[in-house]
Amino acid sequence: MRTDLHRHLDTPLAAVRNLGILAHVDAGKTTLTERILYLTGTTHKRGEVHDGTTVTDFDPQERDRGITIFAAAVSCAWDAHRINLIDTPGHVDFSDEVARSLRVLDGAVAVFDAVAGVEPQSEAVWRQADRYGVPRIAFVNKLDRAGADLDTAVESIRERLHPAPLVVQLPIGSEAGFTGVVDLPRMRSLVWPEGRDTVEEGPVPEALRDAAEGRRRQLEEAVAELHPGALEEFCAEGTLSARTLTAALRDLTRSGDGVVVLCGSAYRNRGIEPLLDAVVAYLPSPLDVPAVRGTRDGGEQERFADPAAPFAALAFKVNGTATGRLTYLRVYSGTIGKGETVCDSGTGRTERVGRILRVQADRHAPLERAVAGDIVAVVGLKSVRAGSTLCAPGAPLVLEPPTVADPVVSVAVEAVGSAEAEQLVSALTRLVEEDPSLVVRTDPETGQLVLSGMGELHLEVAVEKIRLAHGLDVRVGRPRVAYRETVVRGVSGLVHRHVKQDGGAGEFAHVVLDVEPLDDAPGDGDGGGATRFEFRSTVVGGRVPQEYVRALEAGCRDALADGPLGGHPVTGVRVVLTDGATHPKDSSERAFRTAGRFALREALRACAMVLLEPVADVTVTVPDDAVGGVLGDLAARRGQVSGSVARAGVVVITATVPLVELFGYATRLRSRTRGRGVFTARPAGYAPAPSTASTGTAAR
């Protein structure tokens, strides 16, 4: 069904769907997006990843590498509904890009490979969607491949992701003979003849009728177990009508109690129309999701998706282009027109919206206004960063920004010529504005600029972007990982007395601290290495006023920036203030903050400390004749193998490996397997490093 998008720019909110496409690398996200754009009439030619002709992978690096690196937004229309769609990256190094997209989406389609099932990054993005409460439907792709099996893929969804998968289709044919599906709720066949782009609807094939009726019965029973309304009809009638089944599937999807599972082959253009119908039928509109919550004047406030309410939007992506700086917004409430003024709630600055654009990847269509529920780009905002809240000047509100993981890998970067040094600083500043998961700092010992990110590929892409966009010749140092330090045995009753008297008002603070480890410090498992710190006061009787306690805590946090082992950030520490004293004239918040900083530094030097290094969960897929060599190499890299599964001539090995040992692993793996081995890795938190571990450059 082809529909003209331009007839639906003023679509009612109930007919808007904001969704993302989520998956592991090579599961078919971008190909699926291309087919959606083609079938909805948004494009008139099917783009292919292998040809570099896709709409959403428009960046030169994406086309060269054949993977999605940057989240790209597009809009299309289907069945009188407007679909704002974001194609997200599937590589673990760009998971922060996925998180920023999920923060502003109302729903998602999770794509799974019918042969591989749930892969590591599939699981990672699924957990991210859980964190943001995003309803999902699942699409099992590549059913035309050898070894494809819908039931096996669904079982991996059940076992690894733990939702209740509700399969609403039965494949017609298998592998190369896959031609269509049986739609179980409506008990009809949908077939895509070879060489045609249109679907043919018909009755269920006689050879599949018994299997289809059995699957329909299983679906009814699964839905009745989860949905009270469906259970009532099922008990009374012994079956569920198509209308009741559809309504129940919609409720279960939006509540997260169930996940509708569809199947198809995006490359062969099979299964896309019913997937779009499912997006419209099951995923929520902006009116169906809870009101967005923000803070105002210290209190919490809700904003509903009402075009007449005060304007509030979240900037989730900033992109510099040849024609200007684009700021991508999700509008949660109110209406904004071009030329109007908005306020950045975080900084208090007001800026004027020059233009509003409907985004089609790297192409844009001008709009006069954007309303609640829209995802648009605006031109003219000079200082707004990703994560900023924009609102009407008279109605301030601060929305929770997307979380940003701490970087785990660093490289030193420097311009080849001294004349280009200032240009490099400017380019790095712009790069960090566009990607908050990148951090730039100056090494205090060497004076070098250090660029930190989420992985080796992440940094490689960032440096190449500087070279391509700014024409700079940049030298890159060897990769370094972000170590942490933690306490394994604490100290009690450490007394610190801060006294300063050099004329005028003095400083006085007397504190007694206990320092101890947090129970789960060594492997907090968040993958980001965020500093974990807990502060508590047991002082009674007003011996230390509350404002001084807060200042003391701030000073302790200052001391966590560099630990005693090697100057790395300290994590996993609990500090308890057990006693203290003040001076009636010389005590102040400044004095207690200083005391906290020096007291905790002294305490950490007295504690038993251990170095932590980032580790990654690695999945290696190798031919069965190369398993021995790969296992030996993993052992040499201090890898802890947790399991292996044999599948049709290959073995899938799972292991936990220190991140420092994975630099250059792709090249080594290709060498050991004659180019047939592949691996994926995702952060798995921190673990104690060997006592001989280097804290400087760490590359193999």
XYZ file of C-alpha atoms in Angstrom:
700
model
C 0.000 0.000 0.000
C 1.585 3.265 -1.126
C 0.547 6.399 0.709
C 1.519 10.032 0.099
C 3.318 11.271 3.197
C 2.539 14.915 2.471
C -1.192 14.362 2.931
C -0.535 13.389 6.538
C 1.753 16.083 7.910
C -1.109 17.179 10.171
C -1.938 13.660 11.298
C -3.869 13.435 14.600
C -1.721 12.356 17.541
C -3.572 9.049 17.806
C -2.300 8.181 14.318
C 1.379 8.899 15.029
C 3.928 6.179 15.825
C 7.440 7.026 17.023
C 9.510 3.869 16.846
C 13.057 2.598 16.527
C 14.565 -0.400 14.792
C 16.804 -2.324 17.219
C 19.089 -5.301 16.595
C 22.510 -6.876 16.565
C 24.937 -6.097 13.737
C 23.870 -7.757 10.447
C 20.425 -8.803 11.684
C 18.919 -6.684 8.896
C 17.804 -3.431 10.550
C 18.828 -1.123 7.723
C 17.490 -3.432 5.008
C 14.181 -3.587 6.883
C 14.100 0.219 7.103
C 14.766 0.475 3.360
C 11.882 -1.891 2.581
C 9.555 0.085 4.840
C 10.455 3.311 3.037
C 9.937 1.632 -0.337
C 6.585 0.034 0.476
C 5.215 3.243 1.979
C 6.100 5.189 -1.172
C 8.701 7.329 0.578
C 11.390 6.062 -1.809
C 10.951 4.660 -5.300
C 13.949 2.359 -5.380
C 15.067 -0.259 -2.906
C 18.430 0.652 -1.374
C 20.934 -2.083 -0.554
C 23.553 -2.108 2.203
C 26.065 -4.006 0.060
C 25.697 -1.444 -2.753
C 26.010 1.576 -0.442
C 22.651 2.921 -1.677
C 20.619 2.971 1.529
C 18.809 6.080 2.732
C 19.630 5.838 6.445
C 23.279 4.731 6.091
C 24.201 7.896 4.242
C 27.484 8.694 5.974
C 30.570 7.759 3.882
C 31.976 5.667 6.745
C 28.716 3.744 7.088
C 28.736 2.910 3.390
C 32.402 1.951 3.400
C 32.093 -0.279 6.482
C 28.633 -1.679 5.689
C 27.302 -1.018 9.210
C 25.067 1.581 10.845
C 27.101 4.008 12.956
C 24.788 6.966 13.487
C 21.085 6.831 14.361
C 19.113 8.187 11.390
C 15.527 9.438 11.507
C 13.016 9.092 8.667
C 9.266 9.610 8.328
C 6.765 7.685 6.274
C 3.016 7.048 6.169
C 1.022 3.823 6.288
C -2.723 3.324 6.460
C -3.349 7.014 7.331
C -0.758 6.858 10.138
C 2.509 8.776 10.238
C 5.503 6.688 11.320
C 8.575 8.509 12.621
C 11.279 5.864 12.496
C 14.866 5.821 13.800
C 17.305 3.236 12.425
C 19.762 2.652 15.280
C 23.302 1.195 15.259
C 23.817 -2.467 16.101
C 27.494 -2.383 17.092
C 28.207 -2.289 20.821
C 30.591 0.691 20.463
C 27.631 2.858 19.458
C 25.165 1.715 22.126
C 25.060 5.248 23.526
C 23.509 6.356 20.212
C 20.825 3.683 20.751
C 20.170 4.886 24.319
C 19.642 8.491 23.190
C 17.152 7.301 20.584
C 15.266 5.018 22.979
C 14.889 7.897 25.430
C 12.564 9.705 22.996
C 10.748 6.782 21.339
C 7.308 5.372 22.140
C 7.885 1.909 20.683
C 10.390 -0.291 18.872
C 10.745 -3.189 16.468
C 13.431 -5.636 17.625
C 14.920 -7.545 14.689
C 16.395 -11.034 15.162
C 18.297 -13.274 12.770
C 16.282 -16.474 12.163
C 19.508 -18.525 12.193
C 21.403 -16.910 15.087
C 18.400 -15.977 17.270
C 19.223 -13.629 20.145
C 22.783 -12.337 19.742
C 24.813 -10.355 22.313
C 23.935 -6.879 21.105
C 20.301 -7.925 20.594
C 20.234 -8.642 24.302
C 22.013 -5.386 25.157
C 19.573 -3.161 23.229
C 16.644 -5.141 24.633
C 17.835 -4.315 28.158
C 18.206 -0.665 27.163
C 14.597 -0.669 25.970
C 13.566 -2.257 29.287
C 15.344 0.581 31.119
C 13.349 3.215 29.243
C 10.065 1.270 29.327
C 9.722 1.118 25.533
C 7.073 -1.360 24.242
C 8.363 -3.693 21.510
C 7.289 -6.113 18.846
C 9.738 -8.677 17.444
C 10.502 -9.411 13.794
C 12.394 -12.645 13.066
C 14.240 -11.814 9.848
C 16.102 -13.846 7.212
C 13.721 -16.815 7.162
C 14.957 -17.501 3.626
C 18.461 -18.419 4.869
C 19.767 -21.957 5.196
C 19.274 -23.101 8.786
C 16.557 -20.527 9.530
C 14.028 -21.718 12.091
C 11.316 -19.546 13.614
C 10.670 -21.813 16.611
C 14.354 -21.918 17.595
C 14.626 -18.129 17.341
C 11.481 -17.683 19.445
C 12.810 -20.073 22.083
C 16.028 -18.033 22.311
C 13.882 -14.913 22.845
C 12.037 -16.675 25.654
C 15.199 -18.004 27.324
C 17.523 -14.987 27.005
C 15.168 -12.008 27.082
C 12.443 -13.467 29.326
C 9.337 -11.927 27.758
C 6.257 -13.944 26.812
C 6.676 -14.293 23.017
C 3.275 -14.277 21.279
C 3.810 -15.690 17.786
C 1.108 -14.421 15.426
C 2.398 -15.949 12.180
C 3.222 -19.373 10.778
C 5.784 -19.494 7.929
C 4.738 -20.901 4.553
C 7.736 -22.823 3.256
C 11.223 -22.870 4.747
C 14.684 -21.565 3.900
C 14.895 -20.886 0.121
C 11.279 -22.044 -0.214
C 9.925 -19.419 2.216
C 7.173 -17.597 0.306
C 4.746 -16.213 2.874
C 3.042 -16.505 6.243
C -0.243 -17.553 7.771
C -1.760 -14.652 9.738
C -3.029 -16.492 12.834
C -5.353 -13.812 14.319
C -7.307 -13.566 11.047
C -6.540 -17.097 9.777
C -5.502 -16.063 6.265
C -2.446 -16.579 4.085
C -0.172 -13.779 2.894
C 2.074 -14.784 0.004
C 4.723 -12.789 -1.881
C 5.205 -14.257 -5.382
C 8.778 -14.266 -6.688
C 9.675 -11.070 -8.522
C 6.660 -9.059 -7.287
C 6.430 -6.370 -4.614
C 2.772 -6.895 -3.742
C 1.291 -9.375 -1.293
C -1.474 -11.803 -2.237
C -4.077 -12.601 0.403
C -5.902 -15.909 0.425
C -7.191 -18.777 2.574
C -4.891 -20.892 4.709
C -3.286 -23.621 2.529
C -4.929 -26.963 3.137
C -1.571 -28.591 3.931
C -1.021 -26.107 6.763
C -4.559 -25.908 8.122
C -4.062 -28.328 11.026
C -0.739 -26.719 11.992
C -2.271 -23.228 11.736
C -5.259 -24.173 13.889
C -2.912 -25.685 16.491
C -0.741 -22.546 16.533
C -3.816 -20.335 16.748
C -4.973 -22.346 19.768
C -1.560 -21.966 21.429
C -1.700 -18.205 20.822
C -5.188 -17.949 22.330
C -4.130 -19.886 25.425
C -0.990 -17.776 25.899
C -2.961 -14.538 25.564
C -5.743 -15.741 27.882
C -3.160 -16.507 30.595
C -1.906 -12.928 30.486
C -5.002 -10.835 29.748
C -8.083 -10.864 32.062
C -10.519 -9.722 29.349
C -9.328 -12.374 26.926
C -9.482 -15.013 29.676
C -13.123 -14.181 30.335
C -14.087 -14.653 26.672
C -11.912 -17.755 26.332
C -13.603 -19.412 29.310
C -17.094 -18.478 28.072
C -16.671 -19.232 24.361
C -13.754 -21.659 24.257
C -12.014 -19.437 21.697
C -11.098 -15.793 21.026
C -12.483 -13.653 18.252
C -10.018 -11.830 15.985
C -11.183 -8.535 17.478
C -10.615 -9.629 21.086
C -7.282 -11.223 20.217
C -6.040 -8.057 18.496
C -7.159 -5.836 21.386
C -5.497 -8.126 23.922
C -2.259 -8.246 21.928
C -2.262 -4.445 21.848
C -2.739 -4.221 25.622
C -0.038 -6.808 26.350
C 2.442 -5.094 24.020
C 1.901 -1.677 25.565
C 2.106 -2.994 29.121
C 5.219 -5.039 28.340
C 3.609 -8.286 29.538
C 3.952 -9.868 26.096
C 5.860 -9.418 22.849
C 4.162 -10.000 19.506
C 6.445 -11.986 17.172
C 6.259 -11.723 13.375
C 8.567 -13.135 10.732
C 9.766 -12.569 7.188
C 12.697 -11.767 4.931
C 13.412 -8.060 4.560
C 15.919 -8.635 1.745
C 13.317 -10.480 -0.337
C 10.580 -7.997 0.618
C 8.478 -10.605 2.431
C 6.637 -9.850 5.655
C 6.943 -6.053 5.609
C 3.244 -5.163 5.114
C 1.991 -7.228 8.091
C 4.829 -5.780 10.184
C 3.643 -2.247 9.365
C 0.079 -3.297 10.185
C 1.337 -4.603 13.539
C 3.166 -1.323 14.239
C -0.092 0.556 13.699
C -2.224 -1.962 15.610
C -0.054 -2.754 18.631
C 2.538 -0.040 19.326
C 1.413 3.087 21.207
C 0.811 6.601 19.916
C 2.076 9.620 21.896
C -1.370 9.723 23.540
C -1.022 6.148 24.816
C 2.238 6.586 26.726
C 2.365 8.108 30.219
C 2.821 11.862 30.518
C 6.460 12.904 30.537
C 7.771 13.850 33.978
C 10.159 16.692 34.689
C 11.227 18.942 37.536
C 10.291 22.552 38.065
C 11.361 24.689 41.030
C 12.426 21.558 42.914
C 9.096 19.773 42.445
C 7.944 17.181 39.933
C 5.590 18.117 37.126
C 3.858 16.184 34.346
C 3.346 17.333 30.773
C 0.798 15.567 28.610
C 1.042 15.204 24.834
C -1.214 18.211 24.255
C -0.462 20.690 21.445
C -2.130 23.414 23.513
C 0.049 22.845 26.610
C 3.266 24.817 27.277
C 6.060 23.800 24.931
C 8.552 21.177 26.198
C 11.002 19.134 24.128
C 14.148 17.071 24.640
C 17.187 17.526 22.382
C 18.516 14.001 21.843
C 20.994 14.483 19.003
C 23.119 17.305 17.590
C 24.659 17.071 14.144
C 26.881 19.518 12.308
C 26.245 19.677 8.549
C 27.503 21.773 5.686
C 24.297 23.841 5.849
C 24.281 24.418 9.611
C 23.914 22.859 13.025
C 20.932 20.501 13.308
C 19.368 19.813 16.700
C 17.026 16.820 16.789
C 14.039 17.221 19.114
C 11.292 15.075 20.508
C 8.402 17.423 21.256
C 6.523 16.196 24.328
C 3.996 18.992 24.765
C 2.923 22.222 23.155
C 3.637 23.659 19.727
C 6.649 25.488 18.324
C 6.792 27.532 15.124
C 9.787 28.727 13.173
C 11.062 32.071 14.374
C 9.861 31.499 17.932
C 12.061 31.665 21.032
C 12.788 28.698 23.285
C 14.606 28.431 26.593
C 17.301 25.890 27.471
C 16.188 24.919 30.989
C 19.641 23.752 32.025
C 21.495 26.970 31.188
C 18.664 29.493 31.235
C 19.662 30.755 27.783
C 17.040 31.656 25.205
C 17.532 30.967 21.516
C 15.541 31.492 18.355
C 14.383 28.607 16.182
C 15.421 29.493 12.645
C 13.879 26.583 10.730
C 11.978 23.384 11.535
C 12.615 20.331 9.375
C 10.983 16.974 8.837
C 13.948 14.604 8.683
C 14.502 12.055 5.927
C 17.998 10.844 6.916
C 20.280 13.370 5.163
C 17.382 15.093 3.383
C 14.960 17.506 5.014
C 11.537 18.979 4.295
C 10.675 22.390 5.819
C 7.797 22.654 8.294
C 6.023 25.692 9.656
C 5.529 24.154 13.086
C 6.080 21.083 15.232
C 3.543 19.792 17.749
C 3.471 17.378 20.681
C 4.457 13.900 19.514
C 6.703 15.112 16.689
C 10.335 14.164 16.106
C 11.933 16.950 14.068
C 15.209 18.784 13.531
C 15.622 22.514 14.057
C 18.215 24.969 12.766
C 19.415 28.014 14.653
C 20.152 26.683 18.141
C 23.826 27.494 18.745
C 24.583 26.214 22.237
C 22.026 23.462 22.923
C 23.617 20.070 23.682
C 22.219 16.553 23.445
C 20.202 15.947 26.611
C 19.074 19.578 26.992
C 15.438 20.405 27.723
C 13.885 23.139 25.591
C 10.734 24.808 26.834
C 8.594 27.909 26.569
C 10.402 30.797 28.318
C 7.500 31.307 30.736
C 7.052 27.629 31.630
C 10.452 26.132 32.569
C 10.806 22.382 32.978
C 13.813 20.041 33.162
C 13.374 16.571 31.649
C 15.614 13.662 32.555
C 18.360 13.426 29.913
C 19.517 10.134 28.396
C 22.157 8.386 30.479
C 25.711 8.533 29.142
C 28.076 5.661 29.937
C 31.626 6.399 31.020
C 34.200 5.849 28.251
C 36.430 2.795 28.562
C 39.081 3.280 25.870
C 41.365 6.258 25.176
C 43.855 7.314 22.520
C 46.161 10.297 22.297
C 45.522 12.504 19.243
C 47.700 15.260 17.870
C 47.892 17.307 14.708
C 50.849 16.557 12.432
C 51.547 20.253 11.874
C 51.705 22.853 14.641
C 49.561 25.197 12.531
C 46.705 22.682 12.678
C 46.713 22.305 16.486
C 43.988 24.918 17.042
C 41.889 23.400 14.255
C 42.170 20.008 15.948
C 40.924 21.420 19.267
C 37.971 23.018 17.471
C 37.203 19.780 15.617
C 37.320 17.731 18.823
C 35.031 20.217 20.590
C 32.493 19.900 17.797
C 32.815 16.123 17.843
C 32.037 15.947 21.580
C 29.013 18.216 21.099
C 27.622 15.754 18.568
C 28.488 12.608 20.546
C 28.290 12.944 24.369
C 29.831 9.476 24.822
C 33.152 10.930 23.622
C 35.330 12.782 26.135
C 38.342 14.991 25.397
C 40.894 15.977 28.038
C 44.496 17.099 28.257
C 46.921 14.653 29.874
C 48.525 16.606 32.747
C 51.829 14.729 32.400
C 52.383 14.775 28.630
C 50.204 17.703 27.575
C 48.658 15.495 24.854
C 45.000 15.649 23.897
C 43.333 12.393 24.915
C 40.143 11.221 23.207
C 38.091 8.643 25.132
C 35.160 6.579 23.890
C 33.226 3.324 24.103
C 35.554 1.110 22.098
C 38.273 0.776 19.504
C 35.877 1.143 16.554
C 34.147 4.121 18.179
C 37.439 6.011 18.401
C 38.516 4.916 14.935
C 35.284 6.320 13.463
C 35.653 9.568 15.444
C 39.227 10.161 14.241
C 38.289 9.345 10.658
C 35.420 11.832 10.903
C 37.909 14.547 11.883
C 40.081 13.663 8.903
C 37.196 13.625 6.435
C 35.148 16.561 7.727
C 37.986 18.928 8.578
C 40.767 17.778 6.289
C 43.184 17.399 9.200
C 46.131 15.034 9.277
C 45.924 13.457 12.734
C 48.339 11.121 14.517
C 46.808 8.614 16.935
C 48.543 6.995 19.899
C 48.122 3.448 21.136
C 44.786 2.620 22.828
C 44.494 2.759 26.610
C 41.685 1.413 28.774
C 40.033 3.213 31.668
C 41.141 1.543 34.893
C 39.442 2.038 38.250
C 40.565 1.501 41.845
C 38.504 0.117 44.702
C 38.785 -0.740 48.388
C 39.007 -4.393 49.441
C 39.773 -3.775 53.127
C 38.869 -0.506 54.795
C 39.921 1.461 57.848
C 37.986 2.546 60.924
C 38.208 5.611 63.096
C 40.522 7.650 60.884
C 40.882 11.076 62.495
C 41.588 14.127 60.387
C 41.887 17.641 61.710
C 41.984 20.540 59.258
C 43.226 23.793 60.794
C 44.329 26.848 58.874
C 45.147 30.210 60.440
C 47.068 32.768 58.408
C 45.409 36.024 59.311
C 41.748 36.906 59.087
C 39.088 34.219 59.227
C 40.579 30.782 59.786
C 39.462 27.293 58.808
C 38.634 24.472 61.202
C 37.150 21.026 60.670
C 37.543 17.886 62.751
C 36.207 14.610 61.343
C 36.381 10.895 62.127
C 35.711 8.536 59.207
C 35.159 4.848 58.579
C 35.954 3.734 55.002
C 34.774 0.357 53.754
C 34.102 -1.410 50.437
C 30.656 -1.657 48.902
C 29.722 -5.306 48.633
C 29.420 -5.547 44.829
C 32.078 -2.983 43.898
C 34.466 -5.034 41.740
C 31.908 -5.926 39.091
C 29.032 -3.507 39.148
C 27.962 -4.895 35.809
C 26.714 -1.681 34.258
C 29.376 -1.733 31.621
C 29.980 1.932 32.045
C 32.286 1.965 35.018
C 30.330 4.729 36.716
C 31.733 5.760 40.101
C 29.838 4.039 42.906
C 30.010 5.900 46.193
C 27.911 5.929 49.318
C 28.161 8.478 52.138
C 26.478 8.246 55.514
C 26.623 10.171 58.782
C 25.999 8.618 62.187
C 26.833 11.769 64.145
C 24.109 12.754 66.593
C 23.475 15.707 68.848
C 24.291 18.332 66.223
C 28.036 17.962 66.673
C 28.402 18.497 62.897
C 25.627 20.615 61.308
C 23.909 19.171 58.250
C 25.300 21.797 55.868
C 28.826 20.824 56.939
C 28.003 17.139 56.430
C 26.973 17.884 52.843
C 30.198 19.850 52.292
C 32.201 16.956 53.731
C 30.510 14.551 51.323
C 31.359 16.864 48.404
C 34.994 16.878 49.513
C 35.043 13.090 49.662
C 33.669 12.945 46.124
C 36.491 15.261 45.037
C 39.008 12.776 46.461
C 37.586 9.930 44.336
C 38.969 11.476 41.152
C 42.435 9.959 41.641
C 43.266 6.921 43.723
C 46.530 5.992 45.445
C 47.510 3.106 43.146
C 47.890 4.982 39.889
C 45.730 8.073 39.945
C 42.680 6.276 38.531
C 39.113 7.091 39.657
C 38.011 5.248 42.803
C 34.723 3.352 42.835
C 32.850 1.035 45.203
C 33.489 2.943 48.437
C 31.316 3.658 51.462
C 32.333 6.493 53.812
C 30.723 6.869 57.233
C 31.174 10.019 59.326
C 31.204 8.735 62.893
C 32.262 11.834 64.825
C 33.426 15.402 64.382
C 33.788 18.800 65.898
C 33.391 22.414 64.829
C 34.713 25.816 65.840
C 32.195 28.607 66.511
C 34.046 31.079 64.246
C 36.430 29.191 61.947
C 34.276 26.282 60.786
C 32.666 26.670 57.360
C 31.442 24.608 54.421
C 34.726 25.328 52.664
C 36.723 24.021 55.628
C 34.713 20.795 55.797
C 34.929 20.243 52.042
C 38.707 20.601 52.237
C 38.779 18.266 55.246
C 36.719 15.677 53.363
C 39.091 15.724 50.411
C 42.263 15.305 52.428
C 40.751 12.898 54.959
C 39.547 10.455 52.327
C 42.848 10.629 50.447
C 44.641 9.773 53.679
C 42.183 6.970 54.402
C 42.556 5.444 50.922
C 46.339 5.325 51.361
C 45.763 3.321 54.535
C 43.218 0.947 52.928
C 44.002 -2.233 51.016
C 43.264 -1.249 47.409
C 42.954 -3.229 44.179
C 43.106 -2.153 40.558
C 40.030 -2.831 38.422
C 40.074 -3.262 34.657
C 37.120 -3.191 32.232
C 36.015 -6.602 30.968
C 33.774 -7.590 28.082
C 31.429 -10.476 27.371
C 32.685 -11.909 24.085
C 30.880 -14.211 21.662
C 33.153 -15.830 19.073
C 31.731 -17.801 16.145
C 34.350 -20.052 14.504
C 34.471 -23.093 12.204
C 34.580 -26.317 14.185
C 38.067 -27.117 12.828
C 39.526 -23.932 14.384
C 38.099 -24.213 17.898
C 41.302 -25.413 19.589
C 43.429 -22.530 18.353
C 40.772 -19.940 19.238
C 40.339 -21.335 22.760
C 44.105 -21.281 23.284
C 44.278 -17.667 22.102
C 41.437 -16.666 24.451
C 43.268 -18.304 27.349
C 46.427 -16.369 26.441
C 44.338 -13.195 26.578
C 43.196 -14.043 30.130
C 39.746 -14.975 28.859
C 37.369 -16.987 31.050
C 35.351 -19.273 28.755
C 31.793 -19.708 30.013
C 30.344 -21.988 27.358
C 30.288 -23.238 23.776
C 27.477 -24.394 21.503
C 27.853 -26.303 18.218
C 25.662 -25.226 15.309
C 25.827 -26.573 11.733
C 29.586 -26.636 11.235
C 30.424 -23.743 13.546
C 30.965 -23.385 17.278
C 29.784 -20.355 19.257
C 32.117 -19.666 22.196
C 31.183 -17.294 25.011
C 33.822 -15.839 27.300
C 34.664 -12.896 29.515
C 37.864 -11.159 28.424
C 39.692 -8.068 29.741
C 39.052 -5.220 27.314
C 42.771 -4.431 27.080
C 43.343 -7.888 25.592
C 40.825 -7.347 22.784
C 42.776 -4.652 20.949
C 43.710 -6.118 17.594
C 41.746 -9.320 18.288
C 39.712 -9.089 15.068
C 42.892 -9.353 12.975
C 44.229 -12.252 15.060
C 40.909 -14.114 14.837
C 40.741 -13.738 11.065
C 44.294 -15.069 10.819
C 43.580 -18.122 12.996
C 40.328 -18.985 11.174
C 41.339 -18.039 7.603
C 38.871 -15.183 7.608
C 35.895 -17.297 8.690
C 35.721 -16.328 12.381
C 33.735 -13.382 13.741
C 33.290 -12.020 17.239
C 31.214 -9.513 19.148
C 31.865 -7.961 22.543
C 29.852 -5.895 24.976
C 30.954 -4.223 28.224
C 30.462 -6.364 31.325
C 31.626 -3.987 34.047
C 34.934 -4.161 35.914
C 36.939 -6.984 37.470
C 40.139 -7.086 39.568
C 43.245 -6.813 37.424
C 46.373 -8.941 38.015
C 48.927 -7.287 40.235
C 51.273 -7.038 37.244
C 48.712 -5.248 35.045
C 49.984 -2.115 33.385
C 48.084 1.085 34.025
C 49.536 2.906 31.077
C 49.209 1.963 27.428
C 47.615 -1.388 27.004
C 47.619 -2.780 23.507
C 48.413 -6.201 22.232
